[in-house]
Amino acid sequence: MRRKSFSRREVLAGLGAGLAAAVVPGCSGADGGQSGALQVWGGVPAASGPGDVVKAFQEKFPQYKANYTRFVNDDRGNLKLDTALQGGVDIDVYFTYTQSAMALRAGSGLAADLTDRVKADPDLQVFLDTEQPRSYIEDGKVKALATAREPFFVLFNEKLRQQAGVELPETWTIEDFRATAKRLTTGTTYGTYTLPDVARIALGPNYWYDGDRSNFGDPHFEQGFRLGREMIADGTAFPWTEVLSRHLDAYQQNSFLGEEFHLWSTAPFNLRYLYDAKKYPHDFKVSFAPPPTVDGKDWNGGSYSNFIMINPKSPKFEAAWAFVKFWLTEGATPMLKGGKMPALGTVTEEQLVSGMLGKEPEKYFDLDSFRRVVLESDPKLAADTRLAGFPEINLAVEQQRDLCWLGEKDPGAAIREVRRLADAAIARNERRS
Amino acid sequence: MATATVVAAGTKARTEQGSGIRPSGWVGFLFIAPNLLGVIAFTLIPLVSVVLLAFTDWNLVSGLGGITFNGIDNFVAIARDPGFWHAIGLTLVYVAVSVPLTVVLGLGLGIALNRPLPGRAVLRAIFFLPYIVNVVAVGMTWLMLMNPKAGLVNQVLDAFGIQPGWFASSHWALPALIVMAVWSGVGYCSLIYLSALQDAPGQLYEAADIDGASAWAKFRVITWPSLLPTTIFLMVTLIIGASQGFGLIALITAGGPGDATTTISYYMYQTGFQFYRFGYASAIGLVTFVGVLVLTLVTWRAQRGRALND
């Protein structure tokens, strides 16, 4: 039997086929390539709500099929999403959680212009508000819509609060907060984990920026650093050495559930640790207080967030818009269990209670204070829109805060360094843009 | 001999005529194609890309159309960037302390394990273990050991009145990382030294014994010169490895507290993957590559010169 010899052309053809076989699957979308199904990428695990939203969407719109793909909302996860968007992976709708990612994506042509759709829809008029914006508007064009509002509040460990005989505050100042933390401090527990963001409460959105420079010359920044340092030094706030060496920043809930501190300034997404005593055992209730005020100013430290965006390269814009509208208006109820309060407030109070506080809300929460602080109040929330050098400034703030709260650097010197770094970052980024 | 020639000739004849396959260089390419494609896709193209990107301003998200060539601007910016020079300084300290320590301790351990100790094989395996343990496990273990309040290390040091903050102190975080790097690398060094020691010329030791040489004299005149090539190899690989140190920093300190552990690798990561300044990060990578290359060549040349002189 005669065997065939390989010609140069055949060898090259074989190599080409091999290359194609290797590369093509790697370039395909989550479902194996461009498909008829709507591809949605988000940072929340499907089981924590998005899976049910997608299911409800398909029940209402049987003509559309939708797939949800989760990316982990960290540096690597966001890089994966950005690379996929740039590489032409089949993504129609995606979520953006951080302002720095928002600036990059919206400013680089990765967000479809939704202005006409929003203007044409009476249900969505709030997204045109520029005083307390719930959308990301760039050059007059609406590029992203907030799906959630995340107000901050202060949680009390009710058992420890009652033992200490401290009254639950309905309005209070940052000085009251410090005094309360001091009263709650015992030989075995700290008064608080950290204090609310003093400068944010006083200055509101875009508080890092002042014209074409940074705003860290404002005394509230140094006040916040100094207050934190002093409270750590006098033992009323959690020691920062412990926070860093135990990586507590990402696991604050463990120390709160372990009754290491009484006061916890946090947001609704952390309530999921408090209604599930099987996974997160504890035997105390929590009560709610609003964030303290600073110099009479009462901006809430939280914001509108979890922005939904449409890929401008999507060939399924109608289906994508139907999905966005559904998520915003009637489909977001399943997201309550992850602590995502809808930005448009299209759910009832009872849905909010049962969704955010689990099956036995009375067992783990003081419902009166929850209703007062979370349901009935109208906190001053917004989303930052000035974003030049945002990631660099964020890093500078965190680094100098650490040094200050470890007691290695004076608060004034730390803030001056933040200001220097922030000014440089703003100048560099505005020069590039 | 004649038989062998006949057999060989017969084999050749069968290969060329019986099988019908003509030897061709292209067939060889087919066999190495999987690896060749991997090298091209994951080494060659990224390598060339980094060099090109070093002369651009690019944030990835803007796509290939968003690449702006800016000449040598990135390199000028690097020269004026205090963060870069701070990171270079930290990296040099990290390399200058961890590499010699690892080599010296590895040598000592290698010599110790070369002696006829009971359970020697088990001891070798135990000392080599840290080198193969996953970086996450190493990081988590040391994080617990060095907890300023509850860690075992500080509980022992407390007896001497010393309480370092380790990873929660900008003064102690880098020394802590160096301790971990040395701990991870000593077993590997000792194993390499051990194999070199077992190749040492036995007759020279016998001659030295007859001459009544001391243990130190034997080490200085026989052992050390025979270990120099091994030492050069270890120094070069450890310098390259230490200057690229990233995993433990990313896992434990994230460059902090402050910027106390922001070595050049981590600074590059921050610039590229947190600030999305990919052009600038590529330029840092290129400068770092040249720096490490020079450092490696200097080490290699210096050690080689000494070896020849000896």
XYZ file of C-alpha atoms in Angstrom:
743
model
C 0.000 0.000 0.000
C 1.467 3.290 -1.027
C 1.477 6.007 1.590
C 0.913 9.589 0.597
C 3.710 12.101 1.113
C 2.934 15.535 2.566
C 3.397 18.551 0.385
C 4.319 21.955 1.824
C 0.822 23.259 0.991
C -0.846 20.356 2.793
C 1.285 20.870 5.871
C 0.382 24.579 5.932
C -3.283 23.736 5.455
C -3.075 21.311 8.361
C -1.450 23.941 10.561
C -4.111 26.460 9.588
C -6.901 24.048 10.400
C -5.332 23.250 13.740
C -4.968 26.937 14.536
C -8.558 27.611 13.614
C -9.765 24.705 15.707
C -7.768 25.987 18.662
C -8.714 29.634 18.368
C -12.334 29.656 17.296
C -13.825 28.070 20.443
C -11.794 30.477 22.566
C -13.350 33.454 20.820
C -16.891 32.312 21.187
C -19.439 33.599 23.629
C -20.727 32.031 26.782
C -23.059 29.786 24.848
C -20.527 28.820 22.247
C -20.795 31.687 19.795
C -23.188 34.278 18.393
C -26.608 32.951 19.162
C -30.166 34.093 19.127
C -30.258 34.247 22.904
C -29.757 37.499 24.739
C -26.448 37.381 26.595
C -26.414 39.169 29.960
C -23.255 39.509 32.082
C -23.463 40.514 35.737
C -21.467 40.298 38.941
C -24.142 38.759 41.181
C -24.318 34.947 41.272
C -27.299 33.716 39.270
C -28.699 31.935 42.327
C -28.807 35.196 44.294
C -31.478 36.716 42.095
C -30.428 37.228 38.469
C -31.407 33.661 37.530
C -34.965 34.327 38.671
C -35.086 37.694 36.891
C -34.046 36.018 33.648
C -36.662 33.311 34.176
C -39.400 35.869 34.798
C -38.304 37.849 31.744
C -38.605 34.794 29.525
C -42.026 33.985 30.907
C -43.241 37.460 30.047
C -41.440 37.587 26.701
C -41.443 34.024 25.356
C -40.163 35.311 22.041
C -36.809 36.060 23.681
C -34.317 33.634 25.177
C -31.804 34.982 27.670
C -28.614 33.608 29.231
C -27.005 35.068 32.341
C -23.216 34.829 32.778
C -21.579 35.793 36.037
C -18.244 37.607 36.220
C -16.646 38.102 39.626
C -16.765 41.801 40.426
C -13.060 42.236 41.153
C -10.094 43.450 39.096
C -9.739 40.184 37.230
C -13.460 39.762 36.640
C -13.844 43.271 35.280
C -10.815 42.771 33.051
C -12.461 39.621 31.721
C -15.620 41.561 30.902
C -13.681 44.422 29.287
C -11.624 42.015 27.199
C -14.742 40.148 26.151
C -16.500 43.375 25.157
C -13.492 44.478 23.138
C -12.948 41.057 21.628
C -16.443 40.874 20.186
C -17.767 38.173 22.503
C -21.532 37.854 22.299
C -22.623 40.192 25.113
C -25.765 42.286 24.780
C -26.412 43.585 28.293
C -23.916 43.965 31.130
C -23.558 45.484 34.574
C -21.007 47.968 35.862
C -20.504 48.353 39.617
C -17.575 50.727 40.075
C -17.319 54.313 38.946
C -13.811 53.842 37.577
C -15.007 51.027 35.302
C -17.962 53.176 34.326
C -15.723 56.032 33.203
C -13.655 53.707 31.055
C -16.523 51.801 29.491
C -18.864 54.704 28.824
C -16.021 56.885 27.599
C -14.665 54.243 25.251
C -17.707 53.456 23.189
C -18.770 50.356 25.094
C -22.144 51.774 26.176
C -25.068 52.322 23.846
C -26.821 55.702 23.931
C -30.124 55.134 25.734
C -31.270 58.761 25.801
C -34.135 58.492 23.314
C -35.542 55.356 24.952
C -35.435 56.924 28.410
C -36.973 60.198 27.243
C -39.756 58.375 25.469
C -40.763 56.325 28.502
C -42.778 57.978 31.303
C -41.718 55.250 33.754
C -38.064 56.178 33.343
C -38.102 59.969 33.642
C -36.202 59.891 36.954
C -33.154 58.774 35.020
C -32.969 62.230 33.456
C -32.465 63.876 36.885
C -29.067 65.544 37.092
C -29.385 66.848 40.691
C -29.317 63.413 42.323
C -28.439 61.355 39.240
C -29.530 57.747 38.969
C -27.947 57.334 35.568
C -24.559 57.945 34.043
C -24.935 60.830 31.627
C -21.999 61.752 29.416
C -22.161 64.742 27.086
C -25.931 64.811 27.526
C -26.285 61.147 26.571
C -27.651 58.555 28.974
C -25.214 55.638 28.919
C -26.083 53.584 32.009
C -29.064 53.202 34.350
C -28.813 52.382 38.053
C -30.791 49.262 38.937
C -30.273 49.513 42.707
C -30.151 52.081 45.471
C -27.798 51.320 48.291
C -28.325 53.706 51.196
C -25.959 53.398 54.135
C -27.273 52.968 57.664
C -25.874 52.072 61.064
C -26.743 48.667 62.513
C -26.877 48.048 66.253
C -26.473 44.699 67.936
C -29.753 44.953 69.874
C -28.718 42.597 72.667
C -25.546 44.511 73.412
C -27.285 47.886 72.962
C -29.921 47.014 75.529
C -27.322 45.638 77.931
C -25.461 48.948 77.687
C -28.688 50.930 78.141
C -28.075 53.033 75.033
C -31.071 54.609 73.322
C -31.544 53.836 69.626
C -30.938 57.141 67.812
C -33.369 58.437 65.181
C -31.255 61.477 64.350
C -27.730 62.020 65.547
C -24.496 63.800 64.788
C -21.024 62.394 64.233
C -20.152 63.540 67.770
C -23.147 61.551 69.089
C -21.873 58.571 67.118
C -18.492 58.820 68.807
C -20.055 59.171 72.253
C -22.335 56.183 71.595
C -19.403 54.056 70.466
C -17.621 54.982 73.667
C -20.598 53.954 75.813
C -20.852 50.653 73.991
C -17.187 49.793 74.382
C -16.494 47.113 76.955
C -13.527 45.028 78.004
C -14.360 42.441 75.361
C -16.100 44.395 72.579
C -15.375 47.506 70.547
C -17.944 50.263 70.077
C -17.728 50.315 66.303
C -15.897 48.840 63.349
C -15.301 52.149 61.558
C -17.135 55.435 61.465
C -19.252 56.654 58.530
C -17.474 58.707 55.840
C -17.403 62.196 57.406
C -16.440 64.038 54.218
C -19.032 62.260 52.090
C -21.832 63.156 54.530
C -20.760 66.793 54.528
C -19.912 67.232 50.859
C -22.077 64.766 48.900
C -21.341 63.390 45.441
C -18.120 64.174 43.566
C -16.623 65.147 46.910
C -13.088 64.297 45.797
C -13.115 66.997 43.118
C -13.039 70.786 43.160
C -12.923 72.272 39.689
C -9.903 70.919 37.878
C -8.158 69.918 41.126
C -8.842 67.625 44.034
C -10.926 68.696 47.017
C -8.765 67.180 49.754
C -7.988 70.624 51.075
C -11.494 70.587 52.571
C -11.129 70.161 56.358
C -13.745 67.378 56.531
C -11.269 64.901 55.031
C -8.728 65.501 57.770
C -11.559 65.486 60.332
C -12.566 61.989 59.186
C -9.005 60.646 59.307
C -8.371 62.232 62.724
C -11.643 60.997 64.218
C -10.940 57.442 63.089
C -7.389 57.606 64.431
C -8.540 58.943 67.802
C -11.319 56.367 68.164
C -8.912 53.533 67.372
C -6.385 54.975 69.808
C -8.923 55.243 72.647
C -10.205 51.720 71.976
C -13.726 52.674 70.890
C -13.152 51.614 67.280
C -11.752 48.346 65.963
C -7.914 48.315 65.914
C -6.649 48.783 62.378
C -3.772 46.333 62.918
C -6.430 43.646 63.386
C -8.339 44.801 60.334
C -5.273 44.565 58.100
C -3.737 41.417 59.511
C -7.052 39.541 59.464
C -8.189 41.034 56.135
C -11.375 42.055 57.903
C -12.367 44.639 55.316
C -13.916 41.925 53.181
C -15.254 39.937 56.147
C -16.667 42.572 58.498
C -19.825 40.542 58.922
C -17.927 37.773 60.703
C -16.791 40.121 63.455
C -20.236 41.693 63.767
C -21.871 38.261 63.979
C -19.164 37.215 66.445
C -20.156 40.205 68.619
C -16.707 41.786 68.472
C -18.260 45.231 67.870
C -21.675 46.845 68.380
C -22.113 49.459 65.635
C -21.791 48.648 61.963
C -22.026 51.309 59.283
C -23.054 49.328 56.225
C -25.485 48.963 53.301
C -28.392 46.632 52.406
C -26.238 44.050 50.620
C -24.864 42.942 53.983
C -28.317 42.112 55.372
C -28.083 38.702 53.702
C -25.661 37.620 56.444
C -28.135 38.582 59.126
C -31.312 36.722 58.157
C -29.693 33.361 57.515
C -28.773 32.025 60.958
C -28.143 28.554 59.566
C -25.266 29.723 57.390
C -24.295 32.624 59.666
C -25.184 31.565 63.212
C -26.118 34.278 65.689
C -28.816 34.771 68.290
C -29.320 38.528 68.385
C -31.550 41.011 66.581
C -30.246 44.057 64.781
C -31.792 47.503 64.776
C -31.303 50.357 62.360
C -30.214 53.988 62.752
C -29.660 56.540 59.993
C -26.109 57.724 59.277
C -25.091 60.587 61.583
C -25.002 64.131 60.240
C -21.863 66.269 59.949
C -22.119 70.038 60.518
C -25.836 69.788 59.756
C -25.155 68.141 56.387
C -26.856 64.835 55.703
C -25.735 63.297 52.432
C -26.011 59.548 52.661
C -22.738 57.689 52.116
C -24.464 55.244 49.789
C -25.440 55.767 46.187
C -27.440 54.600 43.208
C -25.481 51.730 41.752
C -25.430 48.416 39.863
C -25.613 50.154 36.498
C -27.107 48.250 33.574
C -25.733 48.992 30.107
C -26.275 47.798 26.550
C -23.370 46.871 24.318
C -23.556 49.175 21.257
C -22.351 46.277 19.093
C -25.332 44.156 20.092
C -27.411 43.071 17.109
C -30.345 42.455 19.477
C -30.995 45.972 20.705
C -34.784 45.588 20.924
C -34.507 42.448 23.039
C -31.757 44.059 25.110
C -33.861 47.154 25.795
C -36.865 44.978 26.691
C -34.677 43.189 29.218
C -33.294 46.439 30.682
C -36.764 47.900 31.036
C -38.081 44.684 32.594
C -35.241 44.563 35.155
C -35.822 48.205 36.091
C -39.569 48.227 36.373
C -41.112 44.904 37.279
C -38.484 42.224 37.304
C -36.163 43.206 40.144
C -38.075 41.608 43.029
C -35.872 38.459 43.088
C -32.838 40.718 43.634
C -34.157 41.754 47.062
C -32.788 38.629 48.709
C -29.278 39.828 47.885
C -30.084 43.221 49.411
C -30.503 44.998 46.089
C -33.226 47.622 46.564
C -34.666 48.616 43.171
C -33.653 52.080 41.986
C -37.183 52.805 40.786
C -38.988 51.675 43.942
C -41.450 49.492 42.064
C -41.863 47.001 44.906
C -44.141 47.197 47.898
C -42.928 47.647 51.447
C -43.992 44.131 52.325
C -42.012 42.746 49.399
C -38.995 44.703 50.632
C -39.386 43.289 54.144
C -39.856 39.690 53.093
C -37.256 39.954 50.345
C -34.463 41.659 52.262
C -35.014 40.302 55.766
C -35.687 36.632 55.073
C -38.438 34.290 56.199
C -38.391 35.244 59.889
C -37.847 39.013 59.864
C -39.097 39.506 63.447
C -36.614 36.980 64.751
C -33.486 38.765 63.554
C -34.485 42.395 62.983
C -36.121 45.279 64.798
C -38.789 45.940 62.179
C -39.854 49.365 63.495
C -36.397 50.806 63.011
C -36.042 49.046 59.647
C -39.246 50.635 58.395
C -38.242 54.048 59.740
C -34.666 54.083 58.457
C -34.856 52.049 55.264
C -38.422 52.117 53.992
C -39.877 55.463 55.022
C -36.918 57.793 54.823
C -35.751 59.417 51.631
C -31.970 59.633 52.014
C -29.942 61.985 49.848
C -28.338 59.509 47.476
C -26.486 60.142 44.249
C -23.890 58.659 41.967
C -20.514 60.247 41.347
C -20.121 61.698 37.883
C -16.623 63.239 38.142
C -14.274 60.329 37.564
C -10.886 61.636 36.401
C -8.153 59.536 38.006
C -10.770 57.804 40.183
C -8.880 54.495 40.726
C -5.605 56.281 41.502
C -7.318 58.575 44.008
C -9.137 55.652 45.589
C -5.835 53.842 46.127
C -4.196 56.961 47.566
C -7.060 57.439 50.044
C -6.922 53.807 51.163
C -3.143 53.728 51.506
C -2.909 56.938 53.519
C -5.912 55.993 55.656
C -4.162 52.748 56.554
C -0.976 54.517 57.599
C -2.952 57.071 59.587
C -5.156 54.555 61.364
C -2.167 52.330 62.139
C -0.792 55.331 63.987
C 2.224 55.643 61.697
C 1.281 58.956 60.105
C -0.337 62.127 61.373
C -3.824 62.705 59.861
C -2.789 66.098 58.483
C 0.291 64.677 56.754
C -1.721 61.745 55.414
C -4.356 64.001 53.859
C -1.709 66.281 52.384
C -0.184 63.238 50.679
C -3.614 62.170 49.378
C -4.096 65.679 48.006
C -0.719 65.647 46.252
C -1.350 62.242 44.675
C -4.951 63.097 43.728
C -3.962 66.390 42.088
C -1.324 64.550 40.068
C -3.803 61.831 39.048
C -6.440 64.359 37.977
C -3.917 66.398 36.001
C -2.552 63.306 34.282
C -5.970 61.930 33.368
C -7.408 65.212 32.173
C -4.319 65.758 30.051
C -4.888 62.341 28.460
C -8.583 62.864 27.815
C 30.856 -4.299 10.860
C 29.954 -5.418 7.392
C 26.690 -6.852 8.716
C 25.834 -3.585 10.392
C 26.448 -1.698 7.174
C 24.232 -4.075 5.263
C 21.435 -3.780 7.838
C 21.637 -0.005 7.821
C 21.592 0.125 4.065
C 18.609 -2.207 3.978
C 16.711 -0.082 6.466
C 17.367 3.025 4.400
C 16.201 1.273 1.285
C 12.969 0.179 2.980
C 12.361 3.665 4.320
C 12.823 5.378 0.979
C 11.270 2.814 -1.321
C 9.022 0.513 0.717
C 7.152 3.119 2.762
C 7.013 5.778 0.097
C 7.549 8.580 2.639
C 10.130 11.132 1.624
C 11.783 12.861 4.533
C 10.645 16.478 4.657
C 11.355 19.294 7.109
C 7.691 20.331 6.902
C 6.555 17.095 8.475
C 8.612 18.015 11.490
C 6.705 21.274 11.802
C 3.471 19.343 11.893
C 4.661 17.388 14.906
C 5.792 20.454 16.824
C 2.807 22.525 15.685
C 0.841 22.332 18.985
C 3.785 23.628 20.991
C 4.843 26.064 18.300
C 1.366 27.580 18.182
C 1.369 27.876 21.960
C 4.714 29.647 21.966
C 3.614 32.018 19.207
C 0.229 32.780 20.782
C 1.219 32.998 24.431
C 4.869 34.089 24.363
C 5.962 35.641 21.100
C 2.899 37.784 20.365
C 2.584 39.105 23.969
C 6.320 39.805 24.004
C 6.206 41.856 20.823
C 2.959 43.500 21.969
C 4.504 44.663 25.221
C 7.409 46.244 23.380
C 5.043 48.031 20.998
C 2.605 49.051 23.738
C 5.439 50.595 25.733
C 5.404 53.413 23.194
C 1.656 53.999 23.391
C -1.088 55.385 25.572
C -3.797 52.723 25.803
C -6.479 51.711 28.292
C -7.608 48.387 26.699
C -11.270 49.348 26.885
C -10.929 51.759 23.969
C -9.964 48.837 21.717
C -7.216 48.678 19.157
C -8.489 51.904 17.619
C -7.820 53.663 20.909
C -4.086 53.027 20.828
C -2.180 56.289 20.578
C 1.541 56.197 19.898
C 3.275 58.652 22.161
C 6.934 58.019 21.385
C 9.141 57.936 24.470
C 6.651 59.783 26.715
C 6.141 56.725 28.911
C 9.859 56.377 29.528
C 10.191 60.069 30.340
C 7.251 59.698 32.753
C 8.900 56.665 34.359
C 12.071 58.647 34.993
C 9.988 61.273 36.833
C 7.662 58.866 38.643
C 8.431 58.672 42.395
C 6.185 55.604 42.682
C 8.317 53.742 40.153
C 11.595 54.568 41.920
C 10.096 53.663 45.285
C 9.055 50.287 43.849
C 12.503 49.750 42.316
C 14.121 50.527 45.672
C 11.892 48.048 47.500
C 12.552 45.392 44.864
C 16.311 45.835 45.165
C 16.109 45.508 48.953
C 13.879 42.445 48.595
C 16.293 40.822 46.108
C 19.472 41.886 47.929
C 18.297 40.414 51.238
C 16.239 37.390 50.231
C 18.534 35.909 47.550
C 21.812 35.740 49.549
C 19.929 34.544 52.631
C 18.224 31.792 50.653
C 21.489 30.693 49.042
C 23.498 30.699 52.291
C 20.831 28.862 54.275
C 20.258 26.478 51.364
C 23.963 25.717 51.249
C 24.109 25.095 55.004
C 21.081 22.843 54.840
C 22.448 21.020 51.799
C 25.716 20.303 53.590
C 23.845 19.152 56.685
C 21.592 16.853 54.677
C 24.615 15.437 52.834
C 25.829 13.858 56.051
C 24.781 10.319 56.979
C 21.875 11.365 59.213
C 19.160 8.919 60.272
C 15.981 9.542 58.278
C 17.857 11.697 55.776
C 15.476 11.005 52.893
C 12.470 12.051 54.964
C 14.238 15.211 56.115
C 15.044 16.134 52.508
C 11.398 15.734 51.553
C 10.279 17.842 54.519
C 12.658 20.691 53.720
C 11.690 20.612 50.045
C 7.972 20.711 50.833
C 7.643 24.530 51.206
C 8.885 24.954 47.642
C 6.042 22.949 46.142
C 3.244 24.133 48.419
C 0.681 26.386 46.745
C 1.299 30.094 47.236
C -2.190 30.604 48.700
C -1.607 27.976 51.376
C 1.783 29.497 52.186
C 0.281 32.982 52.417
C -2.643 31.978 54.612
C -0.425 29.970 56.942
C 2.062 32.797 57.451
C -0.763 35.296 57.802
C -1.991 33.320 60.801
C 1.492 32.710 62.176
C 2.341 36.400 61.981
C -0.906 37.785 63.346
C 0.298 40.560 65.667
C -2.117 39.552 68.424
C -2.742 35.834 68.175
C 0.043 34.582 65.883
C 2.451 31.939 67.105
C 5.501 33.916 65.965
C 4.626 36.925 68.098
C 3.710 34.751 71.042
C 7.265 33.400 70.972
C 8.834 36.816 70.347
C 6.759 38.256 73.168
C 9.005 36.342 75.572
C 11.844 38.590 74.404
C 9.739 41.745 74.593
C 9.467 42.092 70.785
C 6.054 42.599 69.130
C 6.395 43.317 65.400
C 3.200 44.254 63.555
C 4.321 42.196 60.516
C 1.811 42.716 57.707
C 0.020 45.462 59.654
C 3.124 47.621 59.857
C 4.822 49.488 57.051
C 8.182 48.829 58.754
C 7.751 45.080 59.165
C 5.708 44.050 56.119
C 8.669 43.768 53.734
C 10.848 41.851 56.235
C 7.898 39.504 56.770
C 7.645 38.871 53.030
C 11.396 38.244 52.895
C 11.113 35.682 55.701
C 8.394 33.886 53.741
C 10.376 33.977 50.491
C 13.481 32.586 52.196
C 11.447 29.878 53.917
C 9.933 28.870 50.571
C 13.242 28.847 48.686
C 15.705 27.263 51.117
C 14.513 23.700 50.522
C 14.858 24.074 46.764
C 18.403 25.483 47.120
C 19.420 22.740 49.503
C 18.222 20.067 47.091
C 20.186 21.549 44.202
C 23.253 21.910 46.422
C 22.815 18.363 47.639
C 23.038 16.957 44.137
C 26.113 19.136 43.462
C 27.764 17.982 46.684
C 27.279 14.374 45.718
C 29.183 15.063 42.496
C 32.127 16.627 44.383
C 35.471 14.931 43.594
C 35.958 12.334 46.345
C 39.661 11.773 45.619
C 40.421 15.421 46.472
C 38.829 14.997 49.908
C 40.853 11.798 50.411
C 44.066 13.662 49.472
C 43.123 16.535 51.788
C 42.505 14.048 54.616
C 45.959 12.539 54.070
C 47.439 16.065 54.148
C 45.606 16.714 57.434
C 43.485 19.611 56.112
C 40.866 21.067 58.456
C 37.138 20.924 57.653
C 37.102 24.654 56.851
C 40.158 24.294 54.559
C 38.450 21.438 52.706
C 35.294 23.495 52.296
C 37.203 26.585 51.084
C 39.545 24.813 48.679
C 37.504 21.855 47.433
C 33.798 22.166 48.196
C 33.156 25.822 47.450
C 34.943 25.914 44.043
C 33.100 22.794 42.977
C 29.803 24.414 44.012
C 30.387 27.709 42.190
C 28.549 26.760 38.969
C 25.585 25.641 41.094
C 25.720 28.876 43.075
C 25.758 30.919 39.862
C 22.732 29.016 38.607
C 20.870 29.511 41.895
C 21.748 33.196 42.147
C 20.573 33.893 38.609
C 17.301 31.996 38.941
C 16.581 33.395 42.405
C 17.296 36.983 41.307
C 14.912 36.592 38.388
C 12.301 34.944 40.600
C 12.577 37.500 43.417
C 12.389 40.472 41.069
C 9.146 39.015 39.716
C 7.733 38.280 43.178
C 3.998 38.929 43.026
C 1.773 36.157 44.393
C 2.395 36.599 48.103
C 2.225 40.387 47.840
C -1.061 40.305 45.970
C -2.476 37.772 48.399
C -1.360 39.204 51.709
C -0.496 42.892 51.589
C -1.800 44.216 48.249
C 1.265 46.445 48.195
C 0.586 47.944 51.635
C 0.344 49.147 54.304
C 0.673 52.410 52.439
C 3.035 51.427 49.643
C 5.434 49.532 51.921
C 5.377 46.361 49.818
C 4.658 47.782 46.378
C 7.528 46.109 44.555
C 7.993 46.674 40.842
C 5.892 43.669 39.822
C 2.994 44.803 41.968
C 3.371 48.390 40.789
C 3.176 47.148 37.227
C 0.024 45.197 38.068
C -1.562 48.231 39.732
C -0.750 50.456 36.784
C -2.051 48.025 34.203
C -4.905 46.157 35.815
C -6.217 48.656 38.364
C -5.554 51.955 36.578
C -5.829 50.493 33.055
C -2.705 52.372 31.932
C -1.519 49.514 29.759
C 0.987 51.529 27.724
C 2.694 52.828 30.843
C 2.616 49.391 32.511
C 4.223 47.893 29.399
C 6.966 50.509 29.547
C 7.563 49.636 33.207
C 7.729 45.975 32.192
C 10.262 46.721 29.473
C 12.450 48.816 31.779
C 12.231 46.131 34.470
C 13.162 43.437 31.973
C 16.265 45.364 30.929
C 17.146 45.989 34.587
C 16.813 42.326 35.550
C 18.779 41.285 32.472
C 21.633 43.622 33.407
C 21.545 42.470 37.036
C 21.615 38.840 35.952
C 24.476 39.374 33.514
C 26.500 41.258 36.116
C 25.951 38.458 38.649
C 26.762 35.806 36.117
C 29.901 37.516 34.843
C 31.177 38.301 38.332
C 30.669 34.781 39.614
C 32.016 33.204 36.451
C 35.148 35.325 36.693
C 35.704 34.176 40.249
C 35.171 30.562 39.294
C 37.776 30.763 36.559
C 40.232 32.529 38.844
C 39.797 29.891 41.482
